[in-house]
PDB file of C-alpha atoms in Angstrom:
ATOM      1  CA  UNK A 549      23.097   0.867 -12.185  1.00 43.00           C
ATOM      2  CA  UNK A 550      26.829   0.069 -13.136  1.00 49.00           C
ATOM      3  CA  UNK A 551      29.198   0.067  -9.738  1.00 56.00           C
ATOM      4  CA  UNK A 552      32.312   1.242 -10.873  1.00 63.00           C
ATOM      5  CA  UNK A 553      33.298   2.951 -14.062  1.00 70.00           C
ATOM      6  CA  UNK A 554      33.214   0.797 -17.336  1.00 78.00           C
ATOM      7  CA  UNK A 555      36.339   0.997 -18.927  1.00 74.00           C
ATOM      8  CA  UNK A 556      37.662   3.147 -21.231  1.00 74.00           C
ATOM      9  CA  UNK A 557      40.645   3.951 -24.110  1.00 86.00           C
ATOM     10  CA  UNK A 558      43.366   6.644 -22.965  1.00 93.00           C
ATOM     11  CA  UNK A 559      42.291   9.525 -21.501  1.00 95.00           C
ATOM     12  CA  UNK A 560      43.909  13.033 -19.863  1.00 95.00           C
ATOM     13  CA  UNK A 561      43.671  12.970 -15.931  1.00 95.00           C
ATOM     14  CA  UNK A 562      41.016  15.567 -16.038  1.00 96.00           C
ATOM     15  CA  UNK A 563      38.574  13.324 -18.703  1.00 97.00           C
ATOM     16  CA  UNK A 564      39.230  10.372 -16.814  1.00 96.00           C
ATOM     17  CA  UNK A 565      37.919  12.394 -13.233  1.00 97.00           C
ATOM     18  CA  UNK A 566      34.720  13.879 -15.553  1.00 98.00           C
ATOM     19  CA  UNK A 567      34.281   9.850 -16.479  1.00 96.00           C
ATOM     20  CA  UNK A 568      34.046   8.934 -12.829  1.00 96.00           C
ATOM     21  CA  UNK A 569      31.548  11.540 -12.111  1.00 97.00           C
ATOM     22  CA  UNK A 570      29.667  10.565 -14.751  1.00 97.00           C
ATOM     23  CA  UNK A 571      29.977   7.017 -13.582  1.00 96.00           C
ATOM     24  CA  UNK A 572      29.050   8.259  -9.818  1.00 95.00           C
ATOM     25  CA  UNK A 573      25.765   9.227 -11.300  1.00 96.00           C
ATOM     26  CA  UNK A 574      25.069   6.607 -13.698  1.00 96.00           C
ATOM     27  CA  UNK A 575      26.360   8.116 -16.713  1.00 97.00           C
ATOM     28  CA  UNK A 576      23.726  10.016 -16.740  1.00 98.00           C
ATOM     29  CA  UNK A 577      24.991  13.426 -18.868  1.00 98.00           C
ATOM     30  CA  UNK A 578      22.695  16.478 -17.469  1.00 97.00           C
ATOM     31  CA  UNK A 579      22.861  15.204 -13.902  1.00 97.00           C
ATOM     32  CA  UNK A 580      26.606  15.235 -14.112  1.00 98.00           C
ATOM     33  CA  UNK A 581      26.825  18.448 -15.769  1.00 97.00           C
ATOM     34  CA  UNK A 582      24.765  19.977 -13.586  1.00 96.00           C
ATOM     35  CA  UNK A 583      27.046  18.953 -10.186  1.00 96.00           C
ATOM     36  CA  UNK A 584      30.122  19.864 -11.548  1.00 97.00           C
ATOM     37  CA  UNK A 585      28.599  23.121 -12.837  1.00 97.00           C
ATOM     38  CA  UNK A 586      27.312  23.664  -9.082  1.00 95.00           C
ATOM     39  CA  UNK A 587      30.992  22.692  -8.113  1.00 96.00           C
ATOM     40  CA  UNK A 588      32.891  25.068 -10.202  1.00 96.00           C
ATOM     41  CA  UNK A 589      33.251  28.334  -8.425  1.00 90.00           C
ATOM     42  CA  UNK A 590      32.083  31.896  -9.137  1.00 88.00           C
ATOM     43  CA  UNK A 591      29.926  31.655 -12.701  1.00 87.00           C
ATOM     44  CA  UNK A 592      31.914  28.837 -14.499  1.00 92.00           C
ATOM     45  CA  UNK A 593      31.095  25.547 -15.701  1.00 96.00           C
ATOM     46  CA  UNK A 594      32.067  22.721 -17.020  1.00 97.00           C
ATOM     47  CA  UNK A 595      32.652  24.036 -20.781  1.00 96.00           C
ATOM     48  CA  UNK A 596      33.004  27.308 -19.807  1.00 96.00           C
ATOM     49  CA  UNK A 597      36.049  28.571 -21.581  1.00 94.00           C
ATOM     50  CA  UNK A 598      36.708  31.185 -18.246  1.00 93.00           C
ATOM     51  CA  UNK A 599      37.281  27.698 -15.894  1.00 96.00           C
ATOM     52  CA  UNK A 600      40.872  27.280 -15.562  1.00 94.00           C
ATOM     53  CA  UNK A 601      41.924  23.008 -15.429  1.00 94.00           C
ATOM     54  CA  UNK A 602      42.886  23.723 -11.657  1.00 95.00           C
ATOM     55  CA  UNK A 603      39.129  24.784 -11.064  1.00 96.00           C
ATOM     56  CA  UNK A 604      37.118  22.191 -12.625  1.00 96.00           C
ATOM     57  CA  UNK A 605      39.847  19.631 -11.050  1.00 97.00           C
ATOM     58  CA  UNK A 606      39.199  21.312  -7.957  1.00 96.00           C
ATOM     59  CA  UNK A 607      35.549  20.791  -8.260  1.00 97.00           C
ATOM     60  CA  UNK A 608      35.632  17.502 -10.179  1.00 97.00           C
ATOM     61  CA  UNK A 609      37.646  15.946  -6.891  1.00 97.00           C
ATOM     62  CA  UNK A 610      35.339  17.560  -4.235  1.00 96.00           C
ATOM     63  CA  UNK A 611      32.351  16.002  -5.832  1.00 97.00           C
ATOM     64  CA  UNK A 612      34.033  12.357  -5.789  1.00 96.00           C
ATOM     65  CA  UNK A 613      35.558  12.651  -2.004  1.00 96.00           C
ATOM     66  CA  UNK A 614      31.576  14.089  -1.107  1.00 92.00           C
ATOM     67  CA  UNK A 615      29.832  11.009  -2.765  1.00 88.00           C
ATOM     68  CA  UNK A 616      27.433  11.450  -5.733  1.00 93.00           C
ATOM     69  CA  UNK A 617      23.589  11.040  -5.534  1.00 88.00           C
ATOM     70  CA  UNK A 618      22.206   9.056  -8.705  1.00 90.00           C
ATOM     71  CA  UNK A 619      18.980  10.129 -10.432  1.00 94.00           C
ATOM     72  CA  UNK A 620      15.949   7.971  -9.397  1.00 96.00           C
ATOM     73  CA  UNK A 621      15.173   5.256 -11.935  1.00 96.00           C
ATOM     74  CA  UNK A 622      12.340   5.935 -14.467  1.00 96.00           C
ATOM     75  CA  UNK A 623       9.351   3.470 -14.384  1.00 96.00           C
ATOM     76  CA  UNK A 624       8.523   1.690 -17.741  1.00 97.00           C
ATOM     77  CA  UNK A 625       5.813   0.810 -19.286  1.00 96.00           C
ATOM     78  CA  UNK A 626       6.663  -2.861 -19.798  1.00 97.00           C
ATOM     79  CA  UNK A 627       9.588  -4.978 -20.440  1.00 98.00           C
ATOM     80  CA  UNK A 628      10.157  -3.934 -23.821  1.00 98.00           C
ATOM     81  CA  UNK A 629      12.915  -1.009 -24.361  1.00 98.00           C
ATOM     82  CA  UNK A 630      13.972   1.065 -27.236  1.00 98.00           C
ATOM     83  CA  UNK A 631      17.963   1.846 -27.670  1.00 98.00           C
ATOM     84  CA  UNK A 632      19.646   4.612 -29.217  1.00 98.00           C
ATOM     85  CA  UNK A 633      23.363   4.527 -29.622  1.00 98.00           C
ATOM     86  CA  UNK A 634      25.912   6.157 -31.456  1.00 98.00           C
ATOM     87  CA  UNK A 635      29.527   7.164 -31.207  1.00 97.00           C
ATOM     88  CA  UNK A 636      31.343  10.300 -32.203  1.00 96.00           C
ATOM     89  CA  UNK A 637      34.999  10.841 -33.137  1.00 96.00           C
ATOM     90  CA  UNK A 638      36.750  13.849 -34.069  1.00 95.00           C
ATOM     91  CA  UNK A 639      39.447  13.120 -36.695  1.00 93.00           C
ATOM     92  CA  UNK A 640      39.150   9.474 -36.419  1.00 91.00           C
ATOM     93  CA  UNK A 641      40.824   8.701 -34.357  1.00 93.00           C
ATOM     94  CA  UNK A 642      40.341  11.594 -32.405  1.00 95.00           C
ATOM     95  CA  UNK A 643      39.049  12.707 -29.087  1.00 97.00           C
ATOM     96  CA  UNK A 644      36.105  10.151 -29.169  1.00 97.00           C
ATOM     97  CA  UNK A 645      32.652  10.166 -27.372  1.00 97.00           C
ATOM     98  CA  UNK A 646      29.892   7.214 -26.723  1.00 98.00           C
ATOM     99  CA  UNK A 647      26.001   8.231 -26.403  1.00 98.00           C
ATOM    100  CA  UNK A 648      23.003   6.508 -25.427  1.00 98.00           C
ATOM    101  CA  UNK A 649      19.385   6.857 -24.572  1.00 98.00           C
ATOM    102  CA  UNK A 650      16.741   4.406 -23.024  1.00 98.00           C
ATOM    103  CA  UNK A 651      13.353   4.489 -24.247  1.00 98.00           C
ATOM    104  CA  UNK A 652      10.320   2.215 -23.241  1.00 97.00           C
ATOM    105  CA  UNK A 653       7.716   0.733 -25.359  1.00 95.00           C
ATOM    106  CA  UNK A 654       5.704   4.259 -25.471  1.00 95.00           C
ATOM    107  CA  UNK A 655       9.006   5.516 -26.517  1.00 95.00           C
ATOM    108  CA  UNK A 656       9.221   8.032 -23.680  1.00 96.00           C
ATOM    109  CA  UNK A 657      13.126   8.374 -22.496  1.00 98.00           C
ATOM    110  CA  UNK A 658      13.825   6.598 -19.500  1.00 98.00           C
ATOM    111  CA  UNK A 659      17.851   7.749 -19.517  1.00 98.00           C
ATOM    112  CA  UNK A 660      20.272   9.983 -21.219  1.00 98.00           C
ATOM    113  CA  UNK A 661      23.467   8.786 -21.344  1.00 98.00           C
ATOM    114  CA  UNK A 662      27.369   9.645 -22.620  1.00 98.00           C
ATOM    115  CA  UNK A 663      30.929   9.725 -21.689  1.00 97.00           C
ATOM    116  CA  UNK A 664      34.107  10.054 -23.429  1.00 97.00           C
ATOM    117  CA  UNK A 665      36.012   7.079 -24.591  1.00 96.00           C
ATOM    118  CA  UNK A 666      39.453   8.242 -25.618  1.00 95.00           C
ATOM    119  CA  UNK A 667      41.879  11.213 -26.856  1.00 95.00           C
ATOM    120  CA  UNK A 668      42.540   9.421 -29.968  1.00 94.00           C
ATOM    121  CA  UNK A 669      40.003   6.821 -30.564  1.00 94.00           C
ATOM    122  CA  UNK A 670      38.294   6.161 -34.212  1.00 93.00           C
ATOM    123  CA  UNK A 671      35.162   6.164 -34.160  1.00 93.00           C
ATOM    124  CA  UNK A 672      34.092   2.304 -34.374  1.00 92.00           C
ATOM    125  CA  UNK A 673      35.245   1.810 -31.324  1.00 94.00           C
ATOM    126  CA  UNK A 674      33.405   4.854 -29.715  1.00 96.00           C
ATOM    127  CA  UNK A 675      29.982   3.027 -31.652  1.00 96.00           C
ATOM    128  CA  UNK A 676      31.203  -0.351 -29.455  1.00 95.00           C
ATOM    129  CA  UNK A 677      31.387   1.508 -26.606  1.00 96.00           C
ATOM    130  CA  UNK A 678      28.177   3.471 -26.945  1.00 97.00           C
ATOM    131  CA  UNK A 679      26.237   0.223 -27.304  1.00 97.00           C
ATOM    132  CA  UNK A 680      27.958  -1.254 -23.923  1.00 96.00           C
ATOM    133  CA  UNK A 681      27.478   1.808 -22.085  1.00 97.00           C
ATOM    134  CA  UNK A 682      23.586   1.775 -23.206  1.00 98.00           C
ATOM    135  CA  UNK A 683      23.178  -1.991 -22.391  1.00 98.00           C
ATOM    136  CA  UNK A 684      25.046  -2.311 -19.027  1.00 97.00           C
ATOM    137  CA  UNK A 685      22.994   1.022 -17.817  1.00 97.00           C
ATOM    138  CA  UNK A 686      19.760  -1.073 -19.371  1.00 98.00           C
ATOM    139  CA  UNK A 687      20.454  -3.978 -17.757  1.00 97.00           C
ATOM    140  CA  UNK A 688      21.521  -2.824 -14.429  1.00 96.00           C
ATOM    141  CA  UNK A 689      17.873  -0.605 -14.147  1.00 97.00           C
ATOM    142  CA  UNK A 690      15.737  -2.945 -15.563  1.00 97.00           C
ATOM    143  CA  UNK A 691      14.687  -6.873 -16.899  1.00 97.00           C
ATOM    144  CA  UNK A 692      13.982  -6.077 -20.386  1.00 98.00           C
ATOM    145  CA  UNK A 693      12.765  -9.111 -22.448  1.00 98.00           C
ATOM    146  CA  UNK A 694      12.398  -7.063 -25.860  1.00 98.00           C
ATOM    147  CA  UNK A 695      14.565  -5.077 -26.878  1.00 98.00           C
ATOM    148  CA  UNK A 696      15.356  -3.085 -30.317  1.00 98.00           C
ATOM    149  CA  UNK A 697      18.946  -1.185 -30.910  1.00 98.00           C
ATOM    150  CA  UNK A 698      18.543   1.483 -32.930  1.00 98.00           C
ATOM    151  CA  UNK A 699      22.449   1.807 -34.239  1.00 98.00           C
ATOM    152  CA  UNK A 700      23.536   3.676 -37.480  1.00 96.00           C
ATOM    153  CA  UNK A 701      27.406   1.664 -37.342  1.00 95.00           C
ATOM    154  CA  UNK A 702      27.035  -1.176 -40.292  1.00 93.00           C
ATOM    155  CA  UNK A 703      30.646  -2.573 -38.590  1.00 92.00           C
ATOM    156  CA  UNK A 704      29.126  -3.047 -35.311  1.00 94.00           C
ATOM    157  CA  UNK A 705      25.718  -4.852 -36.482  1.00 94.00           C
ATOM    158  CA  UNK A 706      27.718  -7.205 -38.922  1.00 92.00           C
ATOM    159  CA  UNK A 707      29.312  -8.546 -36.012  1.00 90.00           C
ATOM    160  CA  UNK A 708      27.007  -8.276 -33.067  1.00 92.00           C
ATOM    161  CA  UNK A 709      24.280  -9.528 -35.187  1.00 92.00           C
ATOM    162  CA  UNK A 710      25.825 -10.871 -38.329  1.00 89.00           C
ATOM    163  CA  UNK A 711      28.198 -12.714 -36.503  1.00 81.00           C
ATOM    164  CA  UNK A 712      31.270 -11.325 -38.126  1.00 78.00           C
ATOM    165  CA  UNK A 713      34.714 -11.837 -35.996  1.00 78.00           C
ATOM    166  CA  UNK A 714      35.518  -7.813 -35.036  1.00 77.00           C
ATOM    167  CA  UNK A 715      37.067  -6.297 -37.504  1.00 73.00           C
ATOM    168  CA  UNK A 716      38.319  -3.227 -35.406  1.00 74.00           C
ATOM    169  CA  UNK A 717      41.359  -3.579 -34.245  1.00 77.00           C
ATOM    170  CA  UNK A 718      41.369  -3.532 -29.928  1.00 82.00           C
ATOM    171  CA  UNK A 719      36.969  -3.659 -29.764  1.00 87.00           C
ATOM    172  CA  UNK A 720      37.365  -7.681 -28.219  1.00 87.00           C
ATOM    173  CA  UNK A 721      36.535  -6.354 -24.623  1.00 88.00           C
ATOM    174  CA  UNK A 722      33.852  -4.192 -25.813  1.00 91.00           C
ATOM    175  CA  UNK A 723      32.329  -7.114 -28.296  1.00 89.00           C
ATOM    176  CA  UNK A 724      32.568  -9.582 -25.945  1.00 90.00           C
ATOM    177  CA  UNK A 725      30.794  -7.650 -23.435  1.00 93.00           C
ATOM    178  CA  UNK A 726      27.670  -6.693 -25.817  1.00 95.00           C
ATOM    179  CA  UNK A 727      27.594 -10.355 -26.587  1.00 93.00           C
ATOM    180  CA  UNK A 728      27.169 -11.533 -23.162  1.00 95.00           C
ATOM    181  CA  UNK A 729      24.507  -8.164 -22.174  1.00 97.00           C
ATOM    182  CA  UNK A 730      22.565  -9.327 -25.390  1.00 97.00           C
ATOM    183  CA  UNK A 731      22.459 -13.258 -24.104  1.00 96.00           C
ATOM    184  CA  UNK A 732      20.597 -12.047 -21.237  1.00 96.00           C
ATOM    185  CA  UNK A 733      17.771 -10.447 -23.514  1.00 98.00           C
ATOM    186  CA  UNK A 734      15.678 -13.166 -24.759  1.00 97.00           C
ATOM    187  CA  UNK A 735      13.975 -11.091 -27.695  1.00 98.00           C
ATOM    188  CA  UNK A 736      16.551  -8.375 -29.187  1.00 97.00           C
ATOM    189  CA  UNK A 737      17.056  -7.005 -32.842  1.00 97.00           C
ATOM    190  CA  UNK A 738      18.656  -4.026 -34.491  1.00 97.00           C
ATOM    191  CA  UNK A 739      17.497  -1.178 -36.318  1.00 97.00           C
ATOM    192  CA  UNK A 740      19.848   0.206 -38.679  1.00 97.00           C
ATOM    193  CA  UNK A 741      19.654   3.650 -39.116  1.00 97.00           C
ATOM    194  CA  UNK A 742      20.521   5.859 -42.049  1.00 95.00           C
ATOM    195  CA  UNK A 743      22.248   9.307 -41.465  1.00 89.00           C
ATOM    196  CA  UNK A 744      18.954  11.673 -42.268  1.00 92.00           C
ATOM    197  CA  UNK A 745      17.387   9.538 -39.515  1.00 96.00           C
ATOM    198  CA  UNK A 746      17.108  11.489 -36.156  1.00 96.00           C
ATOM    199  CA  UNK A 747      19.100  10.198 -33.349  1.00 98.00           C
ATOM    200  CA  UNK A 748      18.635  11.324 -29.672  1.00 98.00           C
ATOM    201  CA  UNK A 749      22.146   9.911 -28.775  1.00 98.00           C
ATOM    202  CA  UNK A 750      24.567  11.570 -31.417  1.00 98.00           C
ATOM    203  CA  UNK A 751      24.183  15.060 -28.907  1.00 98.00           C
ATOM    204  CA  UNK A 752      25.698  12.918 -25.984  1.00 98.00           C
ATOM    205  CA  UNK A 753      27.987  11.276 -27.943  1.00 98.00           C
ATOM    206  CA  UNK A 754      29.153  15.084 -28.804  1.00 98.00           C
ATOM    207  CA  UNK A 755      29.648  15.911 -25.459  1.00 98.00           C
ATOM    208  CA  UNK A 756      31.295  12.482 -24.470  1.00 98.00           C
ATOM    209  CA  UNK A 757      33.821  13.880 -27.184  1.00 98.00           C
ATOM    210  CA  UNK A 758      34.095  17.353 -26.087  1.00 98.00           C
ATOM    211  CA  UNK A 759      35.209  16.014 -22.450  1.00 98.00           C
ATOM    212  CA  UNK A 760      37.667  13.576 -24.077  1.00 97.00           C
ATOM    213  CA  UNK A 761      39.374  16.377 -25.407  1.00 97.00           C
ATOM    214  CA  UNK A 762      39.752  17.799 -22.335  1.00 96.00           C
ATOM    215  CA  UNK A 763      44.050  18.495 -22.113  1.00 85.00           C
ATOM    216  CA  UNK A 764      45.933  17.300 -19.020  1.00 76.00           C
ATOM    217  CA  UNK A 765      44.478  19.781 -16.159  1.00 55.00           C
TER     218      UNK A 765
END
C-alpha cells in the first residue's frame, strides 16, 4: 500500500488529520471510520452531529500517535482488475471528495476506497484525484497486467487516453502521476460510463466530500 499520504488541495486541520488516518489504513473508508468511531468517546462518531471538533481531534490524534493497523490485502483471481472511480464536488468548486473501488476479474471488490481532496475544489480535479488514489492503492497491492477504468469524467479520459494536454487548470501533478501508474500496466483501457450507470465509488467519493467540509476543529 501507499507509505505516506498522497497529496491533496487545501484542506481544514481537522480534514487533513481524517486524510492521514485514512492514509494510515490504506485509504480504505469503513476501516477508517470504524477506528475513529471506536476513538470518539461516549456514543459519537465521526459524522455524528453530537461530536464536538475538540473530540474527534482528540480521537483523530490518539489514533495517529498509537499507529494504525491496515486491512489484510484481498487475494485476486488473476492479474486482471476492474476500476471504479469517480469524484464528487459540492458547488464546484466546493468541498470535494475522490472514490474508488478495486475489483478482480470475477468482479468481486478487493478495496473500498475515498478521501477528501479539498474545501473548494471543482470537481475535475476530485475525478483526477479519484483515479490516482485508485491506481497507486492498485499498484501498491498488486501486479495487474489488465486493467479496465471504469470513469464517467469525459475531461479526464480525453487526456489520459486521448492524449489531450490537461485542460484543468492545477491537475499536472495528478496527470502526470496517472500517466506514469498507467505505463506500468501493460494492457489498460477505459470504460466510459454514463450517469444512469451504477457506480460503487460515487458513495465514497460522498463521504471523501463530507470530511472535506469538515470546518477548522
Amino acid at each position: 500500500m501507499t507509505d505516506d499520504p498522497l497529496p491533496a488541495e487545501h484542506l481544514s486541520p481537522l480534514a487533513t488529520l481524517v486524510d492521514e488516518v485514512l492514509a494510515g489504513v490504506g485509504y480504505e473508508v469503513a476501516a477508517a471510520t470504524d477506528a475513529i468511531d471506536d476513538a470518539v468517546p461516549g456514543y459519537g462518531g465521526l459524522f455524528d452531529p453530537a461530536t464536538t471538533p475538540a473530540e474527534l481531534r482528540h480521537a483523530l490524534e490518539s489514533l495517529l500517535g498509537s499507529g494504525l493497523t491496515r486491512p489484510p490485502i484481498s487475494e485476486p483471481t488473476s492479474d486482471t482488475f476492474v476500476l471504479y472511480v469517480d469524484g464528487s464536488s459540492r458547488g464546484n468548486p466546493g468541498p470535494a471528495g475522490a472514490g474508488a473501488v478495486i475489483m478482480d476479474a470475477a468482479e468481486d471488490q478487493l478495496a473500498r476506497l475515498g478521501r477528501p481532496v479539498g474545501s473548494r475544489t471543482g470537481n475535475n480535479t476530485a475525478e483526477y484525484v479519484a483515479l490516482q488514489l485508485g491506481l497507486a492503492e492498485l499498484l501498491a497491492r498488486y501486479e495487474p497486467r489488465r486493467l479496465e477504468v471504469r470513469i464517467d469524467s469525459m475531461t479526464v479520459i480525453r487526456d489520459v487516453w486521448g492524449g489531450d494536454d490537461p485542460t484543468e487548470p492545477g491537475v499536472e501533478t495528478y496527470s502526470e502521476a496517472v500517466t506514469a501508474a498507467l505505463s506500468s500496466i501493460p494492457d489498460h483501457r477505459y470504460t466510459h460510463l454514463a450517469d444512469s450507470d451504477p457506480n460503487p465509488a460515487d458513495a465514497l467519493a460522498t463521504v471523501g466530500a463530507d470530511i472535506a467540509a469538515f470546518g477548522p476543529g
